[in-house]
Coordinates of C-alpha atoms in Angstrom, one line a residue:
M1099 CA 1.1 22.5 -14.5
N1100 CA 2.4 24.4 -11.2
N1101 CA -0.6 26.8 -11.3
I1102 CA -3.0 24.0 -10.9
Q1103 CA -2.0 23.3 -7.2
P1104 CA -4.3 25.8 -5.6
A1105 CA -7.3 24.2 -7.4
I1106 CA -6.1 20.8 -6.2
Q1107 CA -5.9 22.0 -2.8
H1108 CA -9.3 23.6 -2.7
Y1109 CA -10.7 20.2 -4.0
R1110 CA -8.8 18.4 -1.3
S1111 CA -10.2 20.5 1.4
L1112 CA -13.8 20.0 0.1
F1113 CA -12.9 16.1 -0.3
N1114 CA -11.8 15.9 3.5
Q1115 CA -15.0 17.8 4.6
S1116 CA -17.4 15.5 2.8
E1117 CA -20.1 13.6 4.6
H1118 CA -19.6 10.6 2.4
V1119 CA -16.4 9.5 0.7
M1120 CA -16.4 6.5 -1.5
V1121 CA -12.7 5.5 -1.3
R1122 CA -10.7 4.1 1.4
H1123 CA -12.2 3.5 4.9
A1124 CA -14.8 5.8 6.6
K1125 CA -13.5 8.7 8.3
R1126 CA -13.0 8.8 12.0
S1127 CA -11.8 11.7 14.2
M1128 CA -8.6 11.4 16.2
K1129 CA -10.8 11.3 19.5
Q1130 CA -12.9 8.3 17.9
R1131 CA -9.9 6.4 16.9
L1132 CA -8.2 6.8 20.3
Q1133 CA -11.3 6.0 22.2
S1134 CA -11.9 2.8 20.2
L1135 CA -8.3 1.6 21.2
A1136 CA -8.9 2.6 24.9
D1137 CA -12.3 0.7 24.9
N1138 CA -10.5 -2.6 24.1
L1139 CA -8.0 -2.2 27.0
S1140 CA -8.2 -3.3 30.6
T1141 CA -6.5 -1.4 33.5
D1142 CA -4.0 -4.2 33.9
D1143 CA -2.7 -4.0 30.2
E1144 CA 1.0 -2.8 30.1
P1145 CA 2.8 -0.7 27.4
D1146 CA 5.8 -2.1 25.4
L1147 CA 9.2 -0.7 26.6
Y1148 CA 12.0 -0.6 24.0
G1149 CA 10.6 -3.4 22.0
S1150 CA 9.9 -5.8 24.8
G1151 CA 6.8 -6.8 26.9
K1152 CA 3.6 -8.9 26.2
L1153 CA 1.8 -6.5 23.9
I1154 CA 4.5 -6.1 21.3
E1155 CA 6.0 -9.5 21.5
S1156 CA 2.7 -11.4 21.3
F1157 CA 1.7 -9.1 18.4
E1158 CA 4.9 -9.9 16.5
Q1159 CA 4.4 -13.6 17.1
D1160 CA 0.8 -13.4 15.7
V1161 CA 2.0 -11.6 12.6
A1162 CA 4.9 -14.1 11.9
Q1163 CA 2.4 -16.9 12.3
L1164 CA -0.1 -15.3 9.9
L1165 CA 2.7 -14.8 7.3
G1166 CA 4.3 -18.2 8.1
K1167 CA 7.5 -16.9 9.0
E1168 CA 9.6 -17.9 12.2
A1169 CA 9.8 -14.4 13.6
A1170 CA 8.8 -10.8 13.2
L1171 CA 9.8 -7.3 14.2
F1172 CA 7.5 -4.2 14.6
L1173 CA 9.0 -1.0 13.4
P1174 CA 7.7 2.5 13.1
S1175 CA 7.7 2.6 9.2
G1176 CA 8.4 0.8 6.0
T1177 CA 11.0 3.3 5.2
Q1178 CA 12.9 2.0 8.0
A1179 CA 12.0 -1.8 7.5
Q1180 CA 12.8 -2.4 3.8
P1181 CA 16.4 -1.0 3.6
I1182 CA 17.1 -2.8 6.7
A1183 CA 16.1 -6.0 5.1
L1184 CA 18.1 -5.4 1.9
R1185 CA 21.2 -4.3 4.0
I1186 CA 21.1 -7.6 6.0
W1187 CA 20.9 -9.7 2.7
A1188 CA 23.8 -7.5 1.3
D1189 CA 25.9 -8.1 4.4
Q1190 CA 25.3 -11.8 4.3
A1191 CA 26.1 -12.0 0.3
R1192 CA 29.0 -9.6 0.7
T1193 CA 27.9 -7.5 -2.3
P1194 CA 25.9 -4.3 -2.2
Y1195 CA 24.0 -4.7 -5.4
V1196 CA 20.0 -5.1 -4.9
A1197 CA 17.5 -5.2 -7.7
L1198 CA 14.3 -3.1 -7.4
P1199 CA 11.3 -2.4 -9.6
A1200 CA 11.6 0.9 -11.4
T1201 CA 8.4 2.2 -9.3
S1202 CA 9.5 0.8 -6.0
H1203 CA 8.9 2.9 -3.0
V1204 CA 12.4 2.5 -1.9
H1205 CA 13.6 3.7 -5.1
I1206 CA 11.3 6.8 -5.8
H1207 CA 9.9 7.9 -2.6
E1208 CA 12.7 7.7 0.0
E1209 CA 15.3 10.2 -1.1
N1210 CA 17.6 7.3 -2.0
A1211 CA 18.2 6.4 1.5
Y1212 CA 19.0 2.8 0.5
Q1213 CA 22.1 4.3 -1.2
V1214 CA 23.0 7.3 0.9
L1215 CA 22.4 5.8 4.4
Y1216 CA 22.7 1.9 3.7
Q1217 CA 25.4 2.1 1.1
L1218 CA 23.6 -0.1 -1.2
K1219 CA 23.6 -0.1 -5.1
G1220 CA 20.4 -0.5 -7.0
C1221 CA 19.7 -2.2 -10.3
T1222 CA 16.4 -1.5 -11.9
L1223 CA 14.0 -4.4 -12.9
G1224 CA 12.1 -3.9 -16.1
D1225 CA 10.0 -1.1 -17.3
A1226 CA 8.3 1.3 -15.0
D1227 CA 4.8 0.5 -16.4
Q1228 CA 5.2 -3.3 -16.4
I1229 CA 5.3 -6.2 -13.8
P1230 CA 8.9 -7.6 -13.8
Q1231 CA 9.3 -10.7 -15.6
L1232 CA 11.9 -13.6 -15.1
D1233 CA 13.9 -12.1 -17.8
D1234 CA 14.1 -8.9 -15.9
L1235 CA 15.6 -10.6 -13.0
K1236 CA 18.1 -12.4 -15.0
H1237 CA 19.1 -9.2 -16.6
A1238 CA 19.6 -7.5 -13.4
A1239 CA 21.7 -10.4 -12.1
N1240 CA 24.5 -9.3 -14.4
D1241 CA 25.6 -7.7 -11.2
P1242 CA 26.2 -9.9 -8.3
L1243 CA 23.0 -9.4 -6.5
A1244 CA 22.3 -9.8 -2.8
A1245 CA 18.6 -9.6 -3.1
I1246 CA 15.7 -8.9 -5.3
L1247 CA 12.7 -6.8 -4.1
L1248 CA 9.4 -7.4 -5.6
E1249 CA 6.2 -5.4 -4.7
L1250 CA 2.8 -7.3 -4.2
P1251 CA 0.7 -5.7 -5.4
M1252 CA 2.4 -2.9 -7.4
R1253 CA 0.8 0.3 -6.3
E1254 CA 2.3 2.6 -9.1
I1255 CA 0.7 0.5 -12.0
G1256 CA -2.7 0.1 -10.3
G1257 CA -2.3 -2.7 -7.9
Q1258 CA -1.2 -5.2 -10.7
L1259 CA 0.2 -8.7 -9.8
P1260 CA 2.2 -11.2 -11.5
S1261 CA 0.5 -14.6 -12.1
W1262 CA 1.0 -17.1 -9.4
E1263 CA 2.9 -19.3 -11.8
A1264 CA 5.3 -16.5 -12.9
L1265 CA 5.9 -15.7 -9.2
Q1266 CA 6.7 -19.2 -8.3
E1267 CA 9.1 -19.4 -11.3
Q1268 CA 10.9 -16.1 -10.0
S1269 CA 11.1 -17.5 -6.6
D1270 CA 12.6 -20.8 -7.6
W1271 CA 15.1 -19.1 -9.9
A1272 CA 16.3 -16.7 -7.3
R1273 CA 16.9 -19.6 -4.7
E1274 CA 18.8 -21.5 -7.4
Q1275 CA 21.1 -18.5 -7.9
G1276 CA 21.4 -18.0 -4.1
I1277 CA 19.7 -14.5 -4.3
K1278 CA 17.3 -13.5 -1.5
L1279 CA 13.9 -12.5 -2.4
H1280 CA 12.2 -9.7 -0.4
M1281 CA 8.6 -8.7 -0.5
D1282 CA 7.4 -5.2 -0.3
G1283 CA 4.0 -6.2 0.9
A1284 CA 2.8 -3.0 2.0
R1285 CA -0.6 -3.9 0.6
L1286 CA -0.3 -7.7 0.7
W1287 CA -3.4 -7.9 2.5
Q1288 CA -5.2 -7.4 -0.9
C1289 CA -3.5 -10.3 -2.6
P1290 CA -5.0 -13.6 -1.2
S1291 CA -8.3 -13.1 -3.0
Y1292 CA -6.6 -12.8 -6.4
Y1293 CA -4.3 -15.7 -5.9
G1294 CA -6.5 -18.0 -3.9
K1295 CA -3.7 -18.5 -1.5
S1296 CA -3.2 -17.7 2.1
L1297 CA -0.8 -14.9 3.2
A1298 CA 1.5 -17.7 4.5
E1299 CA 1.6 -19.4 1.1
I1300 CA 2.3 -16.2 -0.6
S1301 CA 5.0 -15.2 1.9
A1302 CA 6.6 -18.8 1.6
L1303 CA 8.0 -17.7 -1.9
F1304 CA 10.0 -15.0 -0.2
D1305 CA 12.9 -14.9 2.4
S1306 CA 11.7 -11.7 4.0
V1307 CA 8.6 -9.8 4.1
Y1308 CA 7.5 -6.3 4.9
V1309 CA 3.9 -5.4 5.7
S1310 CA 2.3 -2.0 6.7
F1311 CA -0.7 -1.6 8.9
Y1312 CA -2.0 1.9 8.0
K1313 CA -2.7 1.6 4.3
D1314 CA -5.4 -1.1 4.1
L1315 CA -5.9 -1.8 7.8
G1316 CA -6.8 1.7 9.2
G1317 CA -3.7 1.8 11.6
I1318 CA -2.0 4.9 12.8
A1319 CA 1.5 3.9 11.6
G1320 CA 3.8 1.0 11.8
A1321 CA 5.2 -2.0 9.9
V1322 CA 6.5 -5.4 10.5
L1323 CA 9.5 -7.3 8.9
A1324 CA 9.2 -11.0 9.0
G1325 CA 11.7 -13.8 8.3
D1326 CA 13.7 -16.5 10.0
A1327 CA 15.0 -16.1 13.6
D1328 CA 18.5 -15.0 12.5
F1329 CA 17.3 -12.5 10.1
I1330 CA 15.1 -10.8 12.7
S1331 CA 17.9 -10.9 15.4
K1332 CA 20.1 -8.8 12.7
A1333 CA 17.0 -6.6 12.0
K1334 CA 16.8 -5.6 15.7
I1335 CA 20.4 -4.5 15.6
W1336 CA 19.6 -2.2 12.6
Q1337 CA 16.5 -1.0 14.2
R1338 CA 18.5 0.2 17.1
R1339 CA 21.1 1.8 14.7
V1340 CA 18.6 3.9 12.8
G1341 CA 16.5 5.0 15.8
G1342 CA 13.5 2.7 15.3
N1343 CA 13.7 1.1 18.7
L1344 CA 11.4 3.6 20.3
Y1345 CA 10.7 4.0 24.1
A1346 CA 7.0 2.9 23.4
L1347 CA 5.1 1.9 20.4
Y1348 CA 1.8 0.8 21.9
P1349 CA -0.7 3.1 20.1
Y1350 CA 0.6 1.9 16.7
I1351 CA 0.5 -1.8 17.8
L1352 CA -3.0 -1.4 19.2
A1353 CA -4.2 0.1 16.0
A1354 CA -2.5 -2.4 14.0
K1355 CA -4.0 -5.2 16.0
Q1356 CA -7.4 -3.7 15.7
G1357 CA -7.0 -3.4 12.0
L1358 CA -6.1 -6.9 11.5
E1359 CA -9.2 -8.0 13.4
H1360 CA -11.6 -5.6 11.7
Y1361 CA -10.4 -5.1 8.1
L1362 CA -8.4 -8.1 7.1
P1363 CA -11.6 -10.5 6.9
K1364 CA -13.3 -7.9 4.9
M1365 CA -10.5 -7.6 2.1
P1366 CA -12.5 -10.0 -0.3
V1367 CA -15.6 -7.9 0.1
Y1368 CA -13.6 -4.8 -0.8
L1369 CA -12.5 -6.6 -3.9
K1370 CA -16.1 -7.3 -5.1
H1371 CA -17.0 -3.5 -4.5
C1372 CA -13.9 -2.6 -6.7
H1373 CA -14.9 -5.1 -9.4
S1374 CA -18.6 -3.7 -9.4
F1375 CA -17.7 -0.1 -9.7
A1376 CA -14.8 -0.2 -12.2
P1377 CA -17.0 -1.0 -15.1
V1378 CA -19.4 1.9 -14.2
L1379 CA -16.2 4.2 -14.6
N1380 CA -15.1 2.5 -17.7
A1381 CA -18.5 2.9 -19.4
T1382 CA -17.9 6.8 -19.0
Q1383 CA -16.6 8.5 -22.3
G1384 CA -13.0 9.8 -21.5
V1385 CA -12.7 7.7 -18.3
S1386 CA -10.6 4.6 -18.1
T1387 CA -9.2 2.4 -15.1
W1388 CA -5.7 0.9 -15.1
P1389 CA -5.9 -2.1 -15.2
K1390 CA -9.3 -2.3 -16.9
T1391 CA -10.2 -5.1 -14.7
P1392 CA -8.8 -4.5 -11.2
Q1393 CA -6.8 -7.4 -9.6
T1394 CA -6.8 -6.0 -6.2
N1395 CA -9.0 -3.6 -4.5
M1396 CA -7.2 -0.6 -6.0
F1397 CA -6.6 0.8 -9.5
R1398 CA -5.4 4.0 -11.3
L1399 CA -8.0 6.0 -12.9
R1400 CA -7.4 8.3 -16.0
I1401 CA -9.9 11.1 -17.0
E1402 CA -9.5 13.0 -20.2
A1403 CA -10.5 16.5 -19.5
D1404 CA -9.1 20.2 -19.0
P1405 CA -7.6 20.1 -15.6
E1406 CA -8.7 23.6 -14.5
R1407 CA -12.3 23.1 -15.7
F1408 CA -12.6 19.6 -14.1
L1409 CA -11.4 20.8 -10.7
A1410 CA -13.6 23.8 -10.7
K1411 CA -16.6 21.8 -11.7
A1412 CA -15.7 18.8 -9.4
S1413 CA -15.2 21.1 -6.4
Q1414 CA -18.6 22.7 -7.1
W1415 CA -20.4 19.4 -7.2
V1416 CA -18.7 18.0 -4.0
E1417 CA -19.5 21.3 -2.0
Q1418 CA -23.1 21.2 -3.1
N1419 CA -23.6 17.4 -2.4
K1420 CA -21.3 16.8 0.6
I1421 CA -20.2 13.6 -1.3
A1422 CA -16.8 12.7 -2.7
I1423 CA -16.3 10.0 -5.2
L1424 CA -12.7 10.7 -6.4
P1425 CA -9.8 11.5 -4.2
P1426 CA -7.6 14.4 -5.2
P1427 CA -5.6 13.7 -8.4
Y1428 CA -2.0 12.6 -7.8
K1429 CA -0.9 13.7 -11.2
V1430 CA -2.2 16.3 -13.7
T1431 CA -1.0 16.8 -17.3
N1432 CA -2.3 18.8 -20.3
G1433 CA -5.7 17.3 -21.0
Q1434 CA -5.5 14.4 -18.5
L1435 CA -5.9 13.9 -14.6
W1436 CA -4.8 10.7 -12.8
F1437 CA -6.4 9.3 -9.6
E1438 CA -5.8 6.5 -7.3
L1439 CA -8.8 4.6 -6.0
S1440 CA -8.7 2.1 -3.2
F1441 CA -11.8 0.6 -1.9
G1442 CA -12.7 -0.1 1.8
E1443 CA -15.3 0.6 4.3
G1444 CA -16.1 4.1 2.7
Y1445 CA -18.0 2.3 -0.1
E1446 CA -20.2 0.8 2.4
T1447 CA -21.5 4.1 3.9
L1448 CA -24.1 4.2 0.8
M1449 CA -25.7 1.5 -1.2
P1450 CA -24.0 0.4 -4.4
E1451 CA -26.7 1.9 -6.7
Q1452 CA -26.5 5.2 -4.8
W1453 CA -22.7 5.3 -5.6
R1454 CA -23.6 4.6 -9.3
E1455 CA -26.2 7.2 -9.4
H1456 CA -23.9 9.8 -7.8
W1457 CA -21.2 8.9 -10.4
R1458 CA -23.8 9.5 -13.2
D1459 CA -24.8 12.9 -11.8
F1460 CA -21.1 13.8 -11.1
S1461 CA -19.7 12.8 -14.4
T1462 CA -22.6 14.4 -16.3
F1463 CA -22.1 17.6 -14.4
V1464 CA -18.3 17.8 -14.6
L1465 CA -17.3 16.3 -18.0
S1466 CA -20.3 17.4 -20.1

């Protein structure tokens, strides 16, 4: 379906120009974002310098406390953070083998950096469309594993999560085997509502944790690795080796701090938005969410339609109404389009009934 790309790009352009966008957070210009950060500063505030200074150190301490860990380290990206964690555990265990879910970002979106740059060897956990089970961990441990990476929630399968009991069982088993458990918590902020547990309680099941600040929290970029003090001291060495110890990171830190303060308390509300709108979508013929009942404030959406006709009609509707309900599709096949919906502040730019009415109008126009 390569010839469909111009149609997707046209829809993307209209999506970005819309006055109201239902998914993610409300749009802000670069000027607005930077101005909001500057407005919270005093003339006496000092920037960080090569990873030191009050700004970055106090933020790292705050995140470590939030996650219930002894220490934390701010890095430019998760693409740096996660292989560093796995490499540290591999060095400690004196084995290069690590286990990853089939849909792990480390495995499918980073050009195999964990193997090429960090000299690690990966074992796949379970099937691509399933949450890893304890038996999957045991099967992967046929190789001498240093660490197991688990993603909470699992983005590529619609934000699904294992049950709390299953997660505890996996954590207990890994510790009995002397295998470190690392969390890809890029969207960890979505999990407490589902589990009824704090971020610290969830993180306690893991030896190391990665979190991101731009996906759910509206940051510019940036990530944190958290763990015990010895782990973080080793992570700092690797951060320097891979060029992550930048001269200054204060714009990223300020935005991350603002995101934690503004968006994190609202995550349970975003989950309610998600739960209220998913049934509306599922009630439409040829439309289904994955999972049917969202576990977090994100899910995947499948629409059965001719892609060319759908995108032409959807673009026409969005252009006329200046309203976007669906983001551009991430996958298009013969007769199907797939979307990822993540609920945030954008949903609150209109009333829930207005969004439902817009969906009825949109789906009637596009799918009939």
